[in-house]
Amino acid sequence: QDVMVAMGLMGDYNPDGDNTDEALEMALARLRQLSVHEVGHTLGLGHNYASNINNRSSVMDYPAMWVKEKDGELDLSEAYETGVGEWDLVSIEYGYQDYPDGTDEEAELDKLLNDAFSRGLLFQPSRDAGPGSPSPYAAYWINGVDPVDELYRMLRVRKIALDSFGEHRIRYGNPMASLEEPLVTTYLFHRFQLESTASLLGGLYYHYKVRGDVQAYPKIVPADKQVEGLDALLQSISPQELVLPDSLRELMPPRPQHLAETKDLFPGRTGLTFDPMAAAETAAGLAVKLILHPERAARLVEYHARDPGLPGFGDVLDRLFEATWLTIHEDSYHQELQRLVNYIVLYYVVELIKNKEAPQTVRTLAQFKLLQLNEKVCEVETSDEAQLAQYLFLGTILDQLDEDPESVKLTPPAEPPMGAPI
């Protein structure tokens, strides 16, 4: 998978010889990193998914490849760290250090950890990473100290790769339709960073503090940082980010019969032809699902009740609707993409309303905000039939929700292809 990602970003197959050395060297670096990671497990070390904020301080993380970008060029020379990190050395010393007789071992171990914490080293295991995680530190397959800055950076890398994407990404003699495989990894290059950024919303900076150590007490992510995170997520689902270049959309014919359909492809809805709308649907669905995660919504409600200066779940819905349903684009293709995103937003809001595991406050507020949205779209003047049809559909769904929420069964957004490097 790593090789596919690299070839999608900067693969260059040409008649004079394949320029793939950098991608292959990156893959070898990944194997070296993974080998050290597995040795760590044999020594008793668990995963640490917070090493990204400490310059990749642990080989026990699941890092994303570090793709540098400068002046429109991409560079994989530092894709993966070599050797072990600071946290790994602390962990080994904690578990294996033999102290001389008469040493207060407990005091020495406490000092070892407090020194590590004072240097900013963190530990957050597998349970802290996930789509509903409150921790902006912990996520799978990410890099960077600041989740927002890193998401914007990855979107820039993605744009460079998409703008330069072409038939040179596959070998001579391969079906042109096989361009879809490297396109998937390039188009969804930012997918895992979305999760880290979403964790700022209703997020909590926390450590596994014990009484008497130097670690800080839990702190809710400040309002301005939560808003920055939401803005970055909303940019990722804008038509400007979702649209594929014209030249790329016109490049791929249907797949020939001997070229198998696999789980690594976009789940199209157009039959034999490549479906760029389905690609956009998968990318937008990833972000919207994270924004509207039930646990995140519950934290937004509770944190806002503690401090009205923090964004509440209602504020997030307002901003989400403004950026989607209440935004009109002059470009017809962009507007079609916008309607696609609008539907995805509606789907996940409805699922939240129906979710009996979510707090009633969250479900009630979500339905109320949909009613407010319906009032606003009723005031929009347009002759666009597709737009009018979507507004009418919203009203119909609200009527059904009022009468029998369980009867509302919308078509789920297309699921993204599998994309984890391992």
Short mmCIF file of C-alpha atoms in Angstrom, two decimals:
data_model
loop_
_atom_site.label_atom_id
_atom_site.label_comp_id
_atom_site.label_asym_id
_atom_site.label_seq_id
_atom_site.Cartn_x
_atom_site.Cartn_y
_atom_site.Cartn_z
CA GLN A 1 0.00 0.00 0.00
CA ASP A 2 2.85 2.41 0.78
CA VAL A 3 4.33 1.84 -2.68
CA MET A 4 0.94 2.57 -4.23
CA VAL A 5 0.69 5.81 -2.24
CA ALA A 6 4.16 6.86 -3.36
CA MET A 7 3.52 6.00 -7.00
CA GLY A 8 0.27 7.95 -6.90
CA LEU A 9 2.08 10.98 -5.53
CA MET A 10 5.13 11.01 -7.78
CA GLY A 11 5.51 7.81 -9.81
CA ASP A 12 7.10 8.35 -13.22
CA TYR A 13 7.06 5.48 -15.71
CA ASN A 14 8.54 6.48 -19.05
CA PRO A 15 10.00 4.85 -22.20
CA ASP A 16 13.59 5.58 -21.14
CA GLY A 17 13.29 3.77 -17.82
CA ASP A 18 11.15 3.91 -14.73
CA ASN A 19 11.90 6.75 -12.34
CA THR A 20 10.66 4.91 -9.26
CA ASP A 21 13.79 4.77 -7.10
CA GLU A 22 12.51 7.27 -4.53
CA ALA A 23 9.26 5.38 -4.06
CA LEU A 24 11.05 2.05 -3.65
CA GLU A 25 13.55 3.53 -1.18
CA MET A 26 10.61 4.89 0.80
CA ALA A 27 9.04 1.42 0.90
CA LEU A 28 12.29 -0.05 2.23
CA ALA A 29 12.43 2.67 4.89
CA ARG A 30 8.90 1.70 5.92
CA LEU A 31 9.90 -1.96 6.21
CA ARG A 32 12.85 -0.99 8.41
CA GLN A 33 10.60 1.13 10.60
CA LEU A 34 8.01 -1.66 10.84
CA SER A 35 10.70 -4.22 11.73
CA VAL A 36 11.89 -2.11 14.66
CA HIS A 37 8.24 -1.58 15.67
CA GLU A 38 7.66 -5.35 15.86
CA VAL A 39 10.87 -5.85 17.84
CA GLY A 40 9.46 -3.30 20.28
CA HIS A 41 6.42 -5.51 20.79
CA THR A 42 8.64 -8.51 21.57
CA LEU A 43 10.25 -6.38 24.30
CA GLY A 44 6.86 -5.65 25.82
CA LEU A 45 6.24 -2.19 24.38
CA GLY A 46 2.70 -1.17 23.47
CA HIS A 47 1.57 1.28 20.82
CA ASN A 48 2.06 4.99 21.47
CA TYR A 49 -0.08 7.08 19.14
CA ALA A 50 1.00 10.45 20.52
CA SER A 51 4.57 10.45 19.24
CA ASN A 52 3.72 12.65 16.26
CA ILE A 53 3.75 15.80 18.39
CA ASN A 54 7.28 15.03 19.65
CA ASN A 55 9.11 14.71 16.34
CA ARG A 56 8.17 11.04 15.96
CA SER A 57 9.41 10.16 19.44
CA SER A 58 8.31 6.52 19.30
CA VAL A 59 8.72 3.75 16.77
CA MET A 60 5.64 2.21 18.42
CA ASP A 61 3.39 4.73 16.66
CA TYR A 62 1.64 4.12 13.32
CA PRO A 63 3.12 7.07 11.40
CA ALA A 64 2.03 8.39 8.05
CA MET A 65 4.75 8.83 5.47
CA TRP A 66 6.23 12.31 5.74
CA VAL A 67 5.95 13.94 2.32
CA LYS A 68 7.76 17.25 2.11
CA GLU A 69 6.60 19.90 -0.35
CA LYS A 70 8.50 22.92 -1.59
CA ASP A 71 7.92 25.10 -4.64
CA GLY A 72 5.45 22.63 -6.08
CA GLU A 73 7.75 19.62 -5.74
CA LEU A 74 7.32 16.57 -3.49
CA ASP A 75 10.09 14.82 -1.58
CA LEU A 76 10.01 11.40 0.14
CA SER A 77 13.58 11.42 1.45
CA GLU A 78 12.43 11.61 5.09
CA ALA A 79 9.24 9.59 4.72
CA TYR A 80 9.98 7.44 7.78
CA GLU A 81 12.19 7.89 10.82
CA THR A 82 15.21 5.66 11.25
CA GLY A 83 15.96 3.95 14.56
CA VAL A 84 14.10 4.38 17.82
CA GLY A 85 12.75 7.52 19.46
CA GLU A 86 13.06 9.24 22.83
CA TRP A 87 9.94 7.62 24.28
CA ASP A 88 11.19 4.16 23.29
CA LEU A 89 14.44 4.72 25.18
CA VAL A 90 12.50 5.86 28.25
CA SER A 91 10.25 2.79 28.03
CA ILE A 92 13.16 0.37 27.77
CA GLU A 93 14.98 2.00 30.66
CA TYR A 94 11.80 1.89 32.76
CA GLY A 95 11.26 -1.79 32.06
CA TYR A 96 14.81 -3.14 32.00
CA GLN A 97 17.10 -0.89 34.06
CA ASP A 98 18.82 -2.70 36.93
CA TYR A 99 19.53 -0.40 39.88
CA PRO A 100 22.30 -1.00 42.44
CA ASP A 101 21.36 -2.48 45.80
CA GLY A 102 20.05 0.13 48.20
CA THR A 103 18.57 2.30 45.45
CA ASP A 104 15.04 3.58 45.95
CA GLU A 105 13.85 2.03 42.68
CA GLU A 106 10.34 3.49 42.83
CA ALA A 107 11.73 7.01 43.27
CA GLU A 108 14.16 6.51 40.37
CA LEU A 109 11.40 5.26 38.09
CA ASP A 110 9.16 8.19 39.05
CA LYS A 111 12.03 10.56 38.28
CA LEU A 112 12.60 8.88 34.92
CA LEU A 113 8.97 9.39 33.90
CA ASN A 114 8.71 12.93 35.26
CA ASP A 115 11.85 13.91 33.37
CA ALA A 116 10.30 12.48 30.21
CA PHE A 117 7.01 14.29 30.79
CA SER A 118 8.89 17.54 31.48
CA ARG A 119 10.48 17.20 28.03
CA GLY A 120 7.00 17.02 26.53
CA LEU A 121 6.95 13.29 25.83
CA LEU A 122 3.49 11.73 25.87
CA PHE A 123 1.96 8.29 25.89
CA GLN A 124 -1.48 7.52 24.51
CA PRO A 125 -2.29 3.92 23.51
CA SER A 126 -4.69 2.39 20.99
CA ARG A 127 -7.84 3.19 22.97
CA ASP A 128 -7.16 6.92 22.59
CA ALA A 129 -7.20 6.80 18.80
CA GLY A 130 -10.41 6.42 16.84
CA PRO A 131 -13.14 8.34 15.01
CA GLY A 132 -14.79 9.64 18.19
CA SER A 133 -11.57 10.28 20.09
CA PRO A 134 -11.38 13.39 22.29
CA SER A 135 -7.58 13.47 22.00
CA PRO A 136 -6.03 15.77 19.37
CA TYR A 137 -2.74 13.95 20.02
CA ALA A 138 -3.65 10.37 19.21
CA ALA A 139 -4.65 9.03 15.81
CA TYR A 140 -3.52 6.37 13.37
CA TRP A 141 -1.34 7.26 10.36
CA ILE A 142 -0.74 10.95 11.07
CA ASN A 143 2.16 13.37 11.40
CA GLY A 144 2.67 16.90 12.61
CA VAL A 145 2.45 18.82 15.87
CA ASP A 146 -0.69 20.80 15.00
CA PRO A 147 -3.58 18.82 13.45
CA VAL A 148 -4.96 21.82 11.55
CA ASP A 149 -1.64 22.90 10.08
CA GLU A 150 -0.90 19.33 9.05
CA LEU A 151 -4.29 18.88 7.37
CA TYR A 152 -3.78 22.03 5.32
CA ARG A 153 -0.27 20.87 4.45
CA MET A 154 -1.55 17.46 3.34
CA LEU A 155 -4.21 19.11 1.19
CA ARG A 156 -1.42 21.09 -0.50
CA VAL A 157 0.55 17.88 -1.11
CA ARG A 158 -2.60 16.25 -2.47
CA LYS A 159 -3.25 19.15 -4.85
CA ILE A 160 0.31 19.05 -6.20
CA ALA A 161 -0.04 15.31 -6.80
CA LEU A 162 -3.49 15.57 -8.44
CA ASP A 163 -2.46 18.47 -10.67
CA SER A 164 0.49 16.45 -11.96
CA PHE A 165 -1.37 13.12 -12.12
CA GLY A 166 -1.39 11.50 -15.54
CA GLU A 167 -0.75 8.36 -17.53
CA HIS A 168 2.92 8.42 -16.47
CA ARG A 169 1.69 7.00 -13.14
CA ILE A 170 1.36 3.54 -14.73
CA ARG A 171 3.71 1.36 -16.79
CA TYR A 172 3.56 1.25 -20.57
CA GLY A 173 1.23 -1.55 -21.65
CA ASN A 174 -0.99 -1.33 -18.57
CA PRO A 175 -4.68 -0.56 -19.14
CA MET A 176 -5.42 3.14 -18.78
CA ALA A 177 -8.23 2.17 -16.41
CA SER A 178 -5.61 0.93 -13.93
CA LEU A 179 -4.85 4.58 -13.17
CA GLU A 180 -7.69 4.37 -10.67
CA GLU A 181 -5.59 2.39 -8.17
CA PRO A 182 -2.93 5.09 -7.62
CA LEU A 183 -5.62 7.77 -7.96
CA VAL A 184 -7.48 6.37 -4.93
CA THR A 185 -4.49 6.75 -2.61
CA THR A 186 -3.69 10.21 -3.98
CA TYR A 187 -7.24 11.54 -3.81
CA LEU A 188 -7.68 10.24 -0.26
CA PHE A 189 -4.14 11.12 0.82
CA HIS A 190 -5.47 13.29 3.68
CA ARG A 191 -8.01 10.78 5.00
CA PHE A 192 -6.34 9.90 8.31
CA GLN A 193 -5.42 13.49 9.14
CA LEU A 194 -9.14 14.29 9.07
CA GLU A 195 -9.57 12.14 12.18
CA SER A 196 -6.87 13.99 14.11
CA THR A 197 -8.33 17.37 13.12
CA ALA A 198 -11.87 16.33 14.06
CA SER A 199 -10.61 15.45 17.54
CA LEU A 200 -10.21 19.17 18.23
CA LEU A 201 -14.01 19.52 18.12
CA GLY A 202 -15.26 18.77 21.60
CA GLY A 203 -11.66 17.82 22.26
CA LEU A 204 -9.72 17.45 25.48
CA TYR A 205 -6.00 17.81 26.08
CA TYR A 206 -5.26 15.15 28.67
CA HIS A 207 -2.55 12.88 30.04
CA TYR A 208 -2.72 9.73 32.13
CA LYS A 209 -1.74 11.74 35.17
CA VAL A 210 -1.14 10.18 38.56
CA ARG A 211 -1.17 12.09 41.81
CA GLY A 212 2.13 13.81 42.41
CA ASP A 213 3.57 13.68 38.89
CA VAL A 214 4.36 16.70 36.70
CA GLN A 215 1.76 16.11 34.01
CA ALA A 216 -0.93 18.73 33.45
CA TYR A 217 -4.58 18.31 34.41
CA PRO A 218 -7.14 17.84 31.61
CA LYS A 219 -8.00 20.96 29.61
CA ILE A 220 -10.76 21.43 27.05
CA VAL A 221 -9.44 22.49 23.65
CA PRO A 222 -9.83 26.30 23.46
CA ALA A 223 -12.68 27.71 21.39
CA ASP A 224 -10.48 29.27 18.72
CA LYS A 225 -8.66 25.99 18.14
CA GLN A 226 -11.93 24.08 17.84
CA VAL A 227 -13.17 26.60 15.27
CA GLU A 228 -9.90 26.29 13.33
CA GLY A 229 -10.37 22.53 13.23
CA LEU A 230 -13.94 22.83 11.97
CA ASP A 231 -12.92 25.34 9.30
CA ALA A 232 -10.22 22.98 8.03
CA LEU A 233 -12.64 20.05 7.88
CA LEU A 234 -15.18 22.17 6.00
CA GLN A 235 -12.56 23.21 3.49
CA SER A 236 -11.79 19.55 2.84
CA ILE A 237 -15.40 18.97 1.72
CA SER A 238 -15.70 22.08 -0.44
CA PRO A 239 -16.21 21.48 -4.18
CA GLN A 240 -12.88 23.17 -4.82
CA GLU A 241 -11.14 20.37 -2.88
CA LEU A 242 -13.36 17.54 -4.11
CA VAL A 243 -13.30 18.24 -7.85
CA LEU A 244 -10.89 16.26 -10.00
CA PRO A 245 -8.99 18.08 -12.76
CA ASP A 246 -10.81 17.96 -16.12
CA SER A 247 -7.86 16.24 -17.76
CA LEU A 248 -7.96 13.47 -15.17
CA ARG A 249 -11.70 12.86 -15.44
CA GLU A 250 -11.29 12.35 -19.19
CA LEU A 251 -8.31 10.01 -18.91
CA MET A 252 -9.80 6.71 -17.75
CA PRO A 253 -11.99 4.44 -19.89
CA PRO A 254 -14.04 1.59 -18.36
CA ARG A 255 -12.01 -1.28 -16.94
CA PRO A 256 -11.39 -4.12 -19.42
CA GLN A 257 -12.95 -7.45 -18.56
CA HIS A 258 -9.64 -9.06 -17.53
CA LEU A 259 -8.88 -6.26 -15.02
CA ALA A 260 -10.51 -7.32 -11.78
CA GLU A 261 -12.60 -5.03 -9.61
CA THR A 262 -11.03 -4.84 -6.15
CA LYS A 263 -11.73 -3.28 -2.77
CA ASP A 264 -9.01 -0.74 -3.52
CA LEU A 265 -11.25 1.11 -6.01
CA PHE A 266 -13.89 3.79 -5.57
CA PRO A 267 -17.40 2.26 -5.28
CA GLY A 268 -18.91 3.85 -8.40
CA ARG A 269 -22.60 4.24 -9.18
CA THR A 270 -22.31 4.79 -12.97
CA GLY A 271 -21.88 1.25 -14.21
CA LEU A 272 -18.77 0.59 -16.27
CA THR A 273 -17.52 4.17 -16.36
CA PHE A 274 -15.25 5.78 -13.78
CA ASP A 275 -17.40 7.75 -11.33
CA PRO A 276 -15.71 10.95 -10.09
CA MET A 277 -18.80 11.78 -8.03
CA ALA A 278 -18.35 8.56 -6.05
CA ALA A 279 -14.76 9.56 -5.35
CA ALA A 280 -16.00 12.89 -3.97
CA GLU A 281 -18.69 11.07 -2.00
CA THR A 282 -16.15 8.91 -0.18
CA ALA A 283 -13.88 11.85 0.70
CA ALA A 284 -16.72 14.07 1.90
CA GLY A 285 -18.32 11.22 3.83
CA LEU A 286 -15.14 10.66 5.82
CA ALA A 287 -15.11 14.25 7.12
CA VAL A 288 -18.85 14.69 7.71
CA LYS A 289 -19.11 11.42 9.62
CA LEU A 290 -16.32 12.59 11.93
CA ILE A 291 -17.88 16.01 12.52
CA LEU A 292 -21.21 14.42 13.45
CA HIS A 293 -19.86 11.54 15.55
CA PRO A 294 -22.34 10.96 18.43
CA GLU A 295 -19.68 11.03 21.16
CA ARG A 296 -18.23 14.26 19.76
CA ALA A 297 -21.69 15.83 19.66
CA ALA A 298 -22.30 14.82 23.29
CA ARG A 299 -19.04 16.41 24.41
CA LEU A 300 -19.81 19.61 22.49
CA VAL A 301 -23.12 19.91 24.34
CA GLU A 302 -21.59 19.27 27.77
CA TYR A 303 -18.53 21.49 27.30
CA HIS A 304 -20.68 24.34 25.96
CA ALA A 305 -22.90 24.04 29.05
CA ARG A 306 -19.81 24.45 31.23
CA ASP A 307 -18.50 27.38 29.21
CA PRO A 308 -20.84 29.15 26.74
CA GLY A 309 -17.75 30.64 25.11
CA LEU A 310 -16.94 27.22 23.68
CA PRO A 311 -18.66 26.12 20.45
CA GLY A 312 -21.76 24.06 21.13
CA PHE A 313 -23.18 21.33 18.96
CA GLY A 314 -25.77 23.77 17.63
CA ASP A 315 -22.98 26.14 16.58
CA VAL A 316 -21.24 23.32 14.72
CA LEU A 317 -24.46 22.40 12.89
CA ASP A 318 -25.06 26.04 11.95
CA ARG A 319 -21.57 26.33 10.51
CA LEU A 320 -21.89 22.98 8.73
CA PHE A 321 -25.18 23.98 7.10
CA GLU A 322 -23.81 27.39 6.09
CA ALA A 323 -20.87 25.75 4.35
CA THR A 324 -23.03 23.17 2.58
CA TRP A 325 -26.80 23.56 2.16
CA LEU A 326 -26.74 27.35 2.27
CA THR A 327 -23.82 27.79 -0.16
CA ILE A 328 -24.55 28.19 -3.88
CA HIS A 329 -21.88 27.98 -6.58
CA GLU A 330 -22.03 29.54 -10.04
CA ASP A 331 -20.13 26.64 -11.60
CA SER A 332 -22.65 23.89 -12.40
CA TYR A 333 -20.23 21.04 -11.67
CA HIS A 334 -19.25 22.56 -8.34
CA GLN A 335 -22.92 22.93 -7.49
CA GLU A 336 -23.55 19.27 -8.32
CA LEU A 337 -20.73 18.34 -5.97
CA GLN A 338 -22.29 20.63 -3.37
CA ARG A 339 -25.62 18.82 -3.64
CA LEU A 340 -23.76 15.55 -3.15
CA VAL A 341 -22.17 16.88 0.05
CA ASN A 342 -25.53 18.29 1.18
CA TYR A 343 -27.05 14.84 0.96
CA ILE A 344 -24.18 13.33 2.97
CA VAL A 345 -24.71 15.96 5.67
CA LEU A 346 -28.43 15.19 5.76
CA TYR A 347 -27.76 11.46 5.99
CA TYR A 348 -25.50 11.74 9.04
CA VAL A 349 -27.72 14.28 10.80
CA VAL A 350 -30.71 11.96 10.33
CA GLU A 351 -28.68 9.00 11.60
CA LEU A 352 -27.79 11.04 14.67
CA ILE A 353 -31.44 11.91 15.29
CA LYS A 354 -32.33 8.21 15.09
CA ASN A 355 -29.40 7.07 17.26
CA LYS A 356 -30.83 5.94 20.61
CA GLU A 357 -27.33 5.74 22.10
CA ALA A 358 -26.84 9.49 21.59
CA PRO A 359 -28.04 11.86 24.35
CA GLN A 360 -31.59 13.09 23.84
CA THR A 361 -30.31 16.68 23.91
CA VAL A 362 -28.12 15.96 20.89
CA ARG A 363 -30.93 14.27 18.97
CA THR A 364 -33.45 17.00 19.74
CA LEU A 365 -31.03 19.77 18.82
CA ALA A 366 -30.13 18.06 15.54
CA GLN A 367 -33.81 17.84 14.54
CA PHE A 368 -34.43 21.46 15.57
CA LYS A 369 -31.49 22.66 13.45
CA LEU A 370 -32.83 20.72 10.46
CA LEU A 371 -36.17 22.51 10.89
CA GLN A 372 -34.36 25.85 10.95
CA LEU A 373 -32.44 24.86 7.83
CA ASN A 374 -35.68 24.00 6.07
CA GLU A 375 -37.06 27.46 6.85
CA LYS A 376 -33.95 29.05 5.36
CA VAL A 377 -33.90 27.05 2.13
CA CYS A 378 -37.60 27.81 1.60
CA GLU A 379 -36.56 31.46 1.20
CA VAL A 380 -33.95 30.71 -1.48
CA GLU A 381 -34.98 31.88 -4.95
CA THR A 382 -33.70 29.59 -7.69
CA SER A 383 -34.86 28.14 -11.00
CA ASP A 384 -32.45 25.21 -10.72
CA GLU A 385 -34.66 22.11 -10.72
CA ALA A 386 -32.05 19.91 -9.05
CA GLN A 387 -31.68 22.46 -6.28
CA LEU A 388 -35.43 22.78 -5.81
CA ALA A 389 -35.72 18.98 -5.75
CA GLN A 390 -33.17 18.75 -2.95
CA TYR A 391 -34.96 21.41 -0.91
CA LEU A 392 -38.26 19.55 -1.40
CA PHE A 393 -36.57 16.31 -0.34
CA LEU A 394 -35.39 17.96 2.89
CA GLY A 395 -38.96 18.97 3.72
CA THR A 396 -40.22 15.46 3.00
CA ILE A 397 -37.61 13.91 5.29
CA LEU A 398 -38.52 16.32 8.10
CA ASP A 399 -42.19 15.31 7.80
CA GLN A 400 -41.18 11.65 8.07
CA LEU A 401 -38.95 12.34 11.06
CA ASP A 402 -41.84 14.02 12.82
CA GLU A 403 -44.23 11.14 12.15
CA ASP A 404 -41.97 8.09 12.47
CA PRO A 405 -38.18 8.57 12.70
CA GLU A 406 -37.48 4.85 12.30
CA SER A 407 -39.16 4.85 8.89
CA VAL A 408 -36.56 7.26 7.49
CA LYS A 409 -34.00 5.12 5.67
CA LEU A 410 -31.69 7.17 3.49
CA THR A 411 -29.10 5.63 1.19
CA PRO A 412 -25.74 5.54 3.01
CA PRO A 413 -22.85 7.43 1.40
CA ALA A 414 -20.37 5.33 -0.54
CA GLU A 415 -17.77 3.72 1.71
CA PRO A 416 -14.15 4.63 0.98
CA PRO A 417 -11.75 1.92 -0.19
CA MET A 418 -9.47 0.38 2.41
CA GLY A 419 -6.47 2.64 2.81
CA ALA A 420 -4.34 1.81 5.85
CA PRO A 421 -0.68 1.35 4.86
CA ILE A 422 -0.70 -2.07 6.53
#
